[in-house]
Coordinates of C-alpha atoms in Angstrom, one line a residue:
M215 CA -41.8 45.1 -1.6
E216 CA -38.9 48.3 -2.1
V217 CA -36.1 47.1 -0.1
S218 CA -33.2 48.7 -2.0
Y219 CA -35.1 52.4 -0.9
V220 CA -35.7 51.9 2.1
R221 CA -32.0 50.3 2.6
F222 CA -30.4 53.5 0.6
D223 CA -32.8 56.4 2.5
I224 CA -31.2 54.7 6.0
I225 CA -28.0 55.5 4.5
R226 CA -28.8 58.7 3.1
R227 CA -30.0 60.0 6.6
I228 CA -26.7 58.4 8.2
L229 CA -24.6 60.7 5.6
T230 CA -26.5 63.3 6.3
R231 CA -27.0 63.3 10.5
V232 CA -24.3 61.4 11.4
F233 CA -21.5 62.7 9.2
G234 CA -22.4 65.8 8.2
C235 CA -23.0 65.7 4.5
N236 CA -25.0 67.6 2.5
I237 CA -26.7 65.7 0.5
I238 CA -28.3 66.7 -3.3
M239 CA -30.0 64.0 -4.3
V240 CA -31.3 63.2 -8.0
M241 CA -34.4 60.6 -8.8
G242 CA -34.9 60.0 -12.4
I243 CA -38.5 58.8 -13.4
T244 CA -39.1 56.8 -16.5
D245 CA -41.8 57.3 -17.7
V246 CA -41.8 56.0 -21.1
D247 CA -40.5 52.5 -21.9
D248 CA -41.3 49.1 -23.6
K249 CA -43.4 48.1 -20.7
I250 CA -45.4 51.5 -20.1
I251 CA -46.3 51.7 -24.1
K252 CA -47.5 48.2 -24.2
R253 CA -49.5 48.3 -21.0
A254 CA -51.0 51.2 -21.8
N255 CA -52.2 50.2 -25.6
E256 CA -53.6 47.3 -23.9
M257 CA -55.6 49.7 -21.4
N258 CA -56.3 52.0 -24.4
V259 CA -54.9 55.0 -22.1
S260 CA -51.7 57.2 -23.4
P261 CA -48.3 56.3 -22.1
A262 CA -48.1 59.5 -20.0
S263 CA -51.3 59.0 -18.1
L264 CA -50.5 55.8 -17.5
A265 CA -47.2 56.6 -16.5
N266 CA -48.4 59.5 -14.1
V267 CA -50.7 56.9 -12.1
Y268 CA -47.2 54.6 -11.7
E269 CA -45.3 57.5 -10.4
E270 CA -48.0 58.7 -8.1
D271 CA -48.6 55.3 -6.8
F272 CA -44.9 55.1 -6.4
K273 CA -44.3 58.2 -4.2
Q274 CA -47.3 57.0 -2.4
D275 CA -45.6 53.9 -1.4
M276 CA -42.6 55.9 -0.8
A277 CA -44.4 58.0 2.0
A278 CA -45.9 55.1 3.5
L279 CA -42.6 53.4 4.2
K280 CA -41.3 56.8 5.2
V281 CA -38.7 57.0 2.8
L282 CA -37.9 60.8 2.3
P283 CA -38.2 62.4 -1.7
P284 CA -35.2 63.3 -3.3
T285 CA -34.2 66.8 -4.1
V286 CA -35.9 67.0 -7.0
Y287 CA -37.6 64.7 -9.6
L288 CA -36.5 64.5 -13.0
R289 CA -39.0 62.9 -15.9
V290 CA -37.3 61.4 -19.1
T291 CA -40.3 62.8 -21.1
E292 CA -39.4 66.3 -19.8
N293 CA -35.6 66.4 -20.8
I294 CA -36.2 64.6 -24.6
P295 CA -33.9 68.0 -26.1
Q296 CA -30.8 67.5 -23.7
I297 CA -30.6 63.7 -24.4
I298 CA -30.8 64.2 -28.0
S299 CA -27.7 66.9 -27.3
F300 CA -25.9 64.3 -24.9
I301 CA -26.3 61.7 -28.1
E302 CA -24.7 64.3 -30.6
G303 CA -21.9 65.4 -28.1
I304 CA -21.2 61.1 -27.8
I305 CA -21.6 60.9 -31.6
A306 CA -19.1 64.2 -32.1
N307 CA -16.9 62.5 -29.6
G308 CA -16.5 59.2 -31.8
H309 CA -18.2 56.9 -29.8
A310 CA -21.7 56.7 -31.4
Y311 CA -23.1 56.1 -34.7
S312 CA -26.6 56.4 -36.7
T313 CA -27.8 53.9 -38.7
G314 CA -30.0 53.9 -41.6
K315 CA -32.8 52.6 -39.9
G316 CA -32.9 55.7 -37.6
N317 CA -30.9 53.8 -34.7
V318 CA -28.3 55.2 -32.7
Y319 CA -25.7 52.9 -30.9
F320 CA -22.8 53.4 -28.7
D321 CA -19.6 51.8 -30.1
V322 CA -18.8 49.6 -27.3
Q323 CA -15.5 48.7 -29.2
S324 CA -14.5 52.3 -29.2
R325 CA -14.3 52.2 -25.4
G326 CA -11.4 49.5 -25.4
D327 CA -10.4 48.0 -22.2
K328 CA -12.3 51.0 -20.4
Y329 CA -15.5 49.1 -20.9
G330 CA -16.0 46.7 -17.9
K331 CA -14.0 49.1 -15.4
L332 CA -17.2 48.8 -12.6
V333 CA -18.1 44.8 -13.3
G334 CA -14.5 43.7 -14.0
V335 CA -15.0 41.6 -17.1
A336 CA -18.3 42.2 -18.9
P337 CA -20.8 39.5 -19.7
G338 CA -20.8 38.6 -23.4
P339 CA -23.7 40.1 -25.7
I340 CA -26.8 38.2 -26.3
A341 CA -27.7 36.8 -29.5
E342 CA -28.9 39.4 -31.6
P343 CA -32.3 38.6 -34.3
G344 CA -31.2 38.8 -37.9
D345 CA -32.7 42.2 -38.9
S346 CA -30.2 43.9 -36.2
D347 CA -28.2 47.1 -37.4
K348 CA -25.6 47.1 -35.0
R349 CA -22.1 46.9 -36.1
H350 CA -20.8 44.8 -33.1
A351 CA -23.7 42.7 -30.8
S352 CA -22.2 44.4 -27.6
D353 CA -23.4 47.8 -29.0
F354 CA -26.2 49.1 -27.2
A355 CA -28.9 52.0 -28.3
L356 CA -28.9 55.5 -27.4
W357 CA -31.5 56.7 -29.7
K358 CA -34.4 53.9 -31.1
T359 CA -36.6 54.2 -34.4
A360 CA -39.9 54.6 -33.7
K361 CA -42.3 51.6 -34.4
P362 CA -46.0 51.9 -35.6
Q363 CA -48.5 53.3 -33.2
E364 CA -45.7 54.4 -30.7
V365 CA -45.4 57.2 -29.1
F366 CA -41.9 59.4 -30.3
W367 CA -40.3 62.4 -30.4
T368 CA -38.5 64.0 -33.8
S369 CA -34.8 64.3 -33.7
P370 CA -31.8 64.4 -36.5
W371 CA -31.9 60.7 -37.1
G372 CA -35.6 60.6 -37.3
N373 CA -39.0 59.8 -35.0
G374 CA -38.1 57.8 -32.2
R375 CA -37.3 57.6 -28.5
P376 CA -34.0 57.5 -26.1
G377 CA -32.6 54.1 -24.9
W378 CA -32.9 53.4 -21.3
H379 CA -29.3 53.9 -20.2
I380 CA -28.7 57.5 -22.1
E381 CA -31.7 58.9 -20.2
C382 CA -30.0 58.6 -16.6
S383 CA -26.7 59.5 -17.9
T384 CA -28.7 62.8 -19.2
I385 CA -30.4 63.3 -16.0
S386 CA -27.1 63.3 -13.7
S387 CA -25.3 65.3 -16.2
L388 CA -27.9 67.9 -15.8
V389 CA -27.5 68.5 -12.3
F390 CA -24.0 67.1 -11.0
G391 CA -22.3 68.1 -14.4
S392 CA -19.2 65.7 -15.2
Q393 CA -18.8 64.2 -11.7
L394 CA -21.3 62.0 -9.4
D395 CA -20.1 61.2 -5.7
I396 CA -22.8 58.3 -5.2
H397 CA -24.9 55.9 -7.6
S398 CA -27.3 53.7 -5.9
G399 CA -29.5 50.8 -7.0
G400 CA -29.8 47.2 -7.2
I401 CA -27.4 44.8 -7.8
D402 CA -29.0 43.6 -11.1
L403 CA -28.5 47.0 -12.6
A404 CA -24.6 46.9 -12.4
F405 CA -24.5 45.6 -15.5
P406 CA -25.3 46.2 -17.9
H407 CA -27.0 49.9 -16.8
H408 CA -24.3 51.2 -14.4
E409 CA -21.6 50.0 -17.2
N410 CA -23.2 51.8 -19.5
E411 CA -23.5 54.8 -17.8
I412 CA -20.1 55.1 -17.1
A413 CA -19.3 54.3 -20.5
Q414 CA -21.5 56.9 -22.1
C415 CA -20.7 59.8 -18.9
E416 CA -17.0 59.0 -19.6
V417 CA -17.0 59.6 -23.3
F418 CA -19.1 63.0 -23.2
H419 CA -17.5 64.4 -20.7
Q420 CA -14.0 63.2 -21.9
C421 CA -13.0 62.4 -17.9
K422 CA -11.5 59.7 -16.3
Q423 CA -14.0 58.8 -13.4
W424 CA -17.4 59.7 -14.0
G425 CA -18.7 58.1 -10.9
N426 CA -17.1 58.2 -7.6
Y427 CA -18.8 55.2 -5.6
F428 CA -21.3 52.6 -6.8
L429 CA -23.6 51.4 -4.1
H430 CA -25.7 47.9 -5.3
S431 CA -28.1 46.7 -2.9
G432 CA -29.0 42.9 -2.7
H433 CA -32.7 41.5 -3.7
L434 CA -35.4 40.7 -1.2
H435 CA -35.9 36.7 -1.5
V436 CA -38.9 34.9 -0.1
K437 CA -37.4 32.6 2.6
G438 CA -36.3 29.4 0.6
N439 CA -36.3 30.6 -2.4
E440 CA -33.2 31.6 -4.6
E441 CA -35.3 34.5 -7.1
K442 CA -35.8 37.7 -6.2
M443 CA -39.3 39.2 -5.2
S444 CA -40.7 40.8 -8.5
K445 CA -44.1 41.2 -10.0
S446 CA -42.6 39.4 -13.2
L447 CA -42.3 36.1 -11.0
K448 CA -45.8 36.5 -9.4
N449 CA -43.8 36.3 -5.5
Y450 CA -44.5 39.5 -5.1
I451 CA -46.0 41.5 -1.8
T452 CA -47.3 45.1 -2.2
V453 CA -46.2 47.9 -0.2
K454 CA -50.1 48.1 0.9
D455 CA -50.6 44.6 1.8
F456 CA -47.4 44.5 3.8
L457 CA -48.1 47.6 5.9
K458 CA -51.4 46.1 6.8
A459 CA -49.6 43.4 8.5
F460 CA -46.4 45.2 9.8
P461 CA -45.9 49.3 10.4
P462 CA -42.9 50.6 7.9
D463 CA -40.6 51.0 11.3
V464 CA -40.4 46.8 11.6
F465 CA -39.8 47.0 7.9
R466 CA -36.6 49.2 8.3
L467 CA -35.1 47.4 11.1
F468 CA -35.6 44.0 9.0
C469 CA -33.6 45.8 6.5
M470 CA -31.1 47.2 9.1
R471 CA -30.4 43.4 10.5
S472 CA -28.3 42.8 7.0
S473 CA -25.9 44.5 5.0
Y474 CA -27.3 46.6 2.2
R475 CA -25.3 45.1 -0.4
S476 CA -26.7 41.4 0.5
A477 CA -29.7 39.2 -0.4
I478 CA -32.3 39.4 2.2
D479 CA -34.7 36.7 2.7
Y480 CA -38.2 37.9 3.4
S481 CA -40.6 35.8 6.0
G482 CA -42.6 36.0 8.5
S483 CA -41.0 34.8 11.2
S484 CA -37.9 37.6 9.9
M485 CA -40.4 40.4 10.5
L486 CA -41.6 39.2 13.8
E487 CA -38.0 39.3 15.2
A488 CA -37.6 42.8 13.9
K489 CA -41.1 43.8 15.3
H490 CA -39.7 42.0 19.0
L491 CA -36.7 44.3 19.2
L492 CA -38.7 47.0 18.4
L493 CA -40.6 46.5 21.1
A494 CA -38.0 45.6 23.5
A495 CA -36.3 48.5 22.6
A496 CA -39.3 50.9 23.2
A497 CA -40.3 48.9 26.7
F498 CA -36.7 49.2 28.0
V499 CA -37.1 53.3 27.0
E500 CA -40.6 53.5 29.0
D501 CA -38.9 51.3 31.9
A502 CA -35.8 53.6 32.1
R503 CA -38.2 56.8 32.0
A504 CA -40.1 55.4 35.2
Y505 CA -36.5 54.9 36.6
I506 CA -36.0 58.8 36.2
K507 CA -39.5 59.4 37.4
G508 CA -38.8 57.8 40.6
Q509 CA -42.2 55.4 39.4
L510 CA -39.6 52.4 39.1
V511 CA -38.0 51.4 42.5
C512 CA -34.9 49.2 42.0
G513 CA -31.5 48.5 43.7
P514 CA -28.3 50.2 43.3
I515 CA -27.0 51.3 39.8
R516 CA -24.0 50.7 38.9
E517 CA -23.4 53.9 37.2
D518 CA -20.3 53.4 36.1
V519 CA -21.0 50.3 34.5
L520 CA -23.9 52.2 32.2
W521 CA -21.5 55.2 31.6
E522 CA -19.0 53.0 30.2
R523 CA -21.0 51.1 28.5
L524 CA -22.7 54.1 26.8
S525 CA -19.4 55.4 25.7
H526 CA -18.5 52.0 24.1
T527 CA -22.0 52.1 22.1
K528 CA -21.2 55.5 20.5
A529 CA -17.8 54.6 19.8
T530 CA -18.9 51.2 18.0
V531 CA -22.2 52.5 16.1
K532 CA -20.0 55.3 15.0
A533 CA -17.0 52.6 13.3
A534 CA -19.4 50.6 12.4
L535 CA -21.5 53.1 10.1
A536 CA -18.2 54.0 8.7
D537 CA -17.3 50.9 7.8
D538 CA -19.3 50.4 4.7
F539 CA -22.8 51.1 6.8
D540 CA -22.4 48.2 8.6
M541 CA -25.9 47.8 10.2
P542 CA -25.8 44.4 11.8
R543 CA -23.1 45.4 14.1
V544 CA -25.1 48.6 14.9
V545 CA -28.1 46.7 15.8
D546 CA -26.2 44.6 18.0
A547 CA -24.2 47.2 19.7
I548 CA -27.8 49.3 20.5
M549 CA -29.2 46.1 21.5
D550 CA -26.4 45.1 23.6
L551 CA -26.8 48.6 25.3
I552 CA -30.2 48.0 26.0
H553 CA -29.8 44.5 27.7
H554 CA -26.7 46.2 29.9
G555 CA -29.4 48.8 30.9
N556 CA -32.1 46.4 31.7
R557 CA -30.2 44.3 33.8
Q558 CA -29.5 47.2 36.2
L559 CA -33.4 47.7 36.0
K560 CA -34.2 45.6 38.4
V561 CA -37.1 45.8 40.4
V562 CA -37.2 45.3 43.8
A563 CA -40.3 45.0 46.5
K564 CA -39.1 47.4 48.9
E565 CA -38.3 51.0 48.7
P566 CA -34.1 50.9 48.7
G567 CA -32.2 53.3 50.1
G568 CA -28.9 54.8 48.8
P569 CA -28.2 57.3 45.8
R570 CA -30.2 57.1 42.4
S571 CA -28.9 57.2 39.1
P572 CA -31.5 58.9 36.8
A573 CA -28.7 60.9 34.7
V574 CA -26.8 58.0 33.3
F575 CA -30.8 56.6 32.3
G576 CA -31.4 59.9 30.6
S577 CA -28.4 59.7 28.4
I578 CA -29.1 56.4 27.5
I579 CA -32.6 57.1 26.6
S580 CA -31.4 60.3 24.5
Y581 CA -28.9 58.4 22.3
I582 CA -31.2 55.4 21.6
E583 CA -33.9 57.6 20.4
Q584 CA -31.4 59.8 18.5
F585 CA -30.1 56.8 16.9
F586 CA -33.5 55.2 15.8
E587 CA -34.6 59.0 14.8
T588 CA -31.8 59.3 12.0
V589 CA -32.6 56.1 10.9
G590 CA -36.3 57.0 10.2
I591 CA -37.8 55.0 13.5
S592 CA -39.8 56.2 15.9
L593 CA -39.9 54.6 19.4
V594 CA -43.2 56.4 20.7
E595 CA -45.2 55.1 17.3
Q596 CA -44.0 51.5 19.0
Q597 CA -46.4 52.1 21.7
C598 CA -49.5 53.2 19.6
V599 CA -52.0 51.2 17.9
S600 CA -50.8 51.6 14.0
G601 CA -51.9 50.0 10.7
D602 CA -55.7 49.4 9.2
S603 CA -56.7 47.2 12.0
S604 CA -56.2 50.0 14.7
S605 CA -60.1 50.9 14.5
G606 CA -60.6 46.9 15.6
T607 CA -58.2 46.8 18.1
L608 CA -59.7 50.2 19.8
H609 CA -62.5 48.3 19.9
S610 CA -61.0 45.2 21.2
V611 CA -59.4 47.4 24.4
V612 CA -62.7 49.3 25.4
E613 CA -64.3 45.7 25.3
E614 CA -61.7 44.6 28.0
L615 CA -61.8 47.6 29.7
V616 CA -65.7 47.7 30.1
R617 CA -65.5 44.1 30.8
F618 CA -62.9 44.3 33.5
R619 CA -64.6 47.6 35.1
L620 CA -67.8 45.5 35.1
K621 CA -66.2 43.0 37.3
V622 CA -64.7 45.4 39.3
R623 CA -68.5 47.4 40.1
Q624 CA -70.0 43.8 40.5
F625 CA -67.8 42.9 43.1
A626 CA -68.6 46.0 44.8
L627 CA -72.2 46.0 44.5
A628 CA -72.2 42.0 46.1
T629 CA -72.9 41.4 49.6
G630 CA -73.6 37.9 49.6
E631 CA -76.0 36.7 52.5
A632 CA -74.1 38.7 55.0
T633 CA -76.2 40.4 58.0
R634 CA -77.5 43.8 57.7
E635 CA -74.0 45.1 59.7
A636 CA -71.9 43.3 58.0
R637 CA -73.3 44.4 54.3
Q638 CA -73.0 48.3 55.3
Q639 CA -69.8 47.3 56.3
Q640 CA -69.0 45.7 52.9
R641 CA -70.6 48.8 51.3
L642 CA -68.1 51.3 52.7
E643 CA -65.1 49.5 52.7
R644 CA -65.8 48.8 49.1
Q645 CA -67.6 52.5 47.8
P646 CA -63.8 53.5 46.6
L647 CA -64.3 50.9 43.9
L648 CA -67.6 52.2 42.5
E649 CA -66.4 55.7 43.1
A650 CA -63.1 54.7 40.7
C651 CA -65.7 53.0 38.1
D652 CA -67.5 56.0 38.0
T653 CA -64.9 58.2 37.6
L654 CA -63.7 55.9 35.1
R655 CA -66.9 56.5 33.1
Q656 CA -66.9 60.1 33.4
D657 CA -63.4 60.4 31.7
L658 CA -64.2 58.2 28.8
V659 CA -66.6 60.6 27.9
A660 CA -63.8 63.0 27.1
H661 CA -62.6 60.2 24.5
G662 CA -65.9 59.5 23.0
I663 CA -67.1 56.8 24.8
S664 CA -70.0 56.0 26.7
I665 CA -70.5 53.5 29.1
K666 CA -74.3 52.7 30.5
D667 CA -74.4 50.2 33.5
R668 CA -77.9 48.2 33.4
S669 CA -79.1 46.3 36.2
S670 CA -76.8 43.3 35.4
T671 CA -74.5 44.0 32.9
S672 CA -72.7 47.2 31.4
T673 CA -72.8 48.7 27.4
W674 CA -70.7 50.9 25.3
E675 CA -71.0 53.2 22.5
L676 CA -69.3 55.5 20.5
L677 CA -70.5 59.0 20.9
G678 CA -71.6 59.8 17.5
R679 CA -72.6 56.6 16.7
R680 CA -73.5 53.4 18.3
S681 CA -71.3 50.6 19.1
D682 CA -74.2 48.0 17.4
G683 CA -74.7 46.3 21.0
H684 CA -71.2 45.7 21.9
R685 CA -71.6 44.2 25.3
P686 CA -68.9 42.5 27.7
G687 CA -68.6 39.0 25.9
S688 CA -70.6 39.4 22.7

């Protein structure tokens, strides 16, 4: 599951809609790398066509999770000349070298003690193969010479393709120049990827600080397992499979119940907790709206208390969001406001006298709905059938409705062994029930559902296609 993308989508929405920032978001698409080349060779297709399939699948998953698209996508293969120019600039500034084999490496020692400025102390290099042409084991590739039967581009150093880190530095610089406000990614990208990006950009642009903020998201873990969820570990759930069980809004609230920096445990119970919180919020909004309409009757409202709680919640939420996007504190504040609202909406049996207080509930509804909309969650959708099971759920609901109508109708028609006069009186008294049953049957036709009353039962079908004998109790 793409937890980082959802977490940073929430942050992007908050920056835009709460703090008024004008966000320009660039997403680099690595459409050529070792894994794509290897898989394409196995499938006997071109790396470009396979990368396109991966890209479209990724975009569909993001849309399904309600992640807003970036301002622009930039693909590596469409920016090879710019990447080559960027490498030439680093070489010209004395921080990279080419080898006889056609590779180009970043000279980490030329960076001095500035290398490691993001992570503190850079981990030591891993052992290099015996045929390595690096000067130092910690140096990393900017350009990799082509291997046999591998896609390549021509360059001043021979045929090859870009290294991983240089792609992102080039793409970012094409849009933002020598300074980047925010760089985001999973915590595993801090080193070496982001550290190497900083090194490349600062020596190319000859600036003291290229990136102002690096936001790193913790990984999604299967509960009880310290390993992150990933395809390579075969403990991965796809977005499509996940959305069969839970709607995207539930996953968003699940992500908001922990800091974006922290690892997050995935389990069925934690998802159900998020689902119940969301349903509780939607139920409160419906009850509060019913109170405003006069449909929900309750005792006198402590209006002063609710106004104070609303003001307190707004201040708490704004402060929490400004404190490194402290989403757990935000969710707690919103749910606490809902708790106080529910305490005031106590239903009473009799119509009470005294003034009503619809305005404060209107303000609370507006604030709660606006908050959830800001983070990409729709409370209205919580009242709707969603997911791949919607057709089956609709059939179940109609089945229950027809079964209930049948019981009402049978009661209205039943007279037992009463006298003739008593039977006539019963029919007269129960006539409104029969009329209500007929009205329901007629109204459902407008929704494409036809109910047919038989001698002892009722059947239904969807107009335009039969329901294959769906009958109450079948």
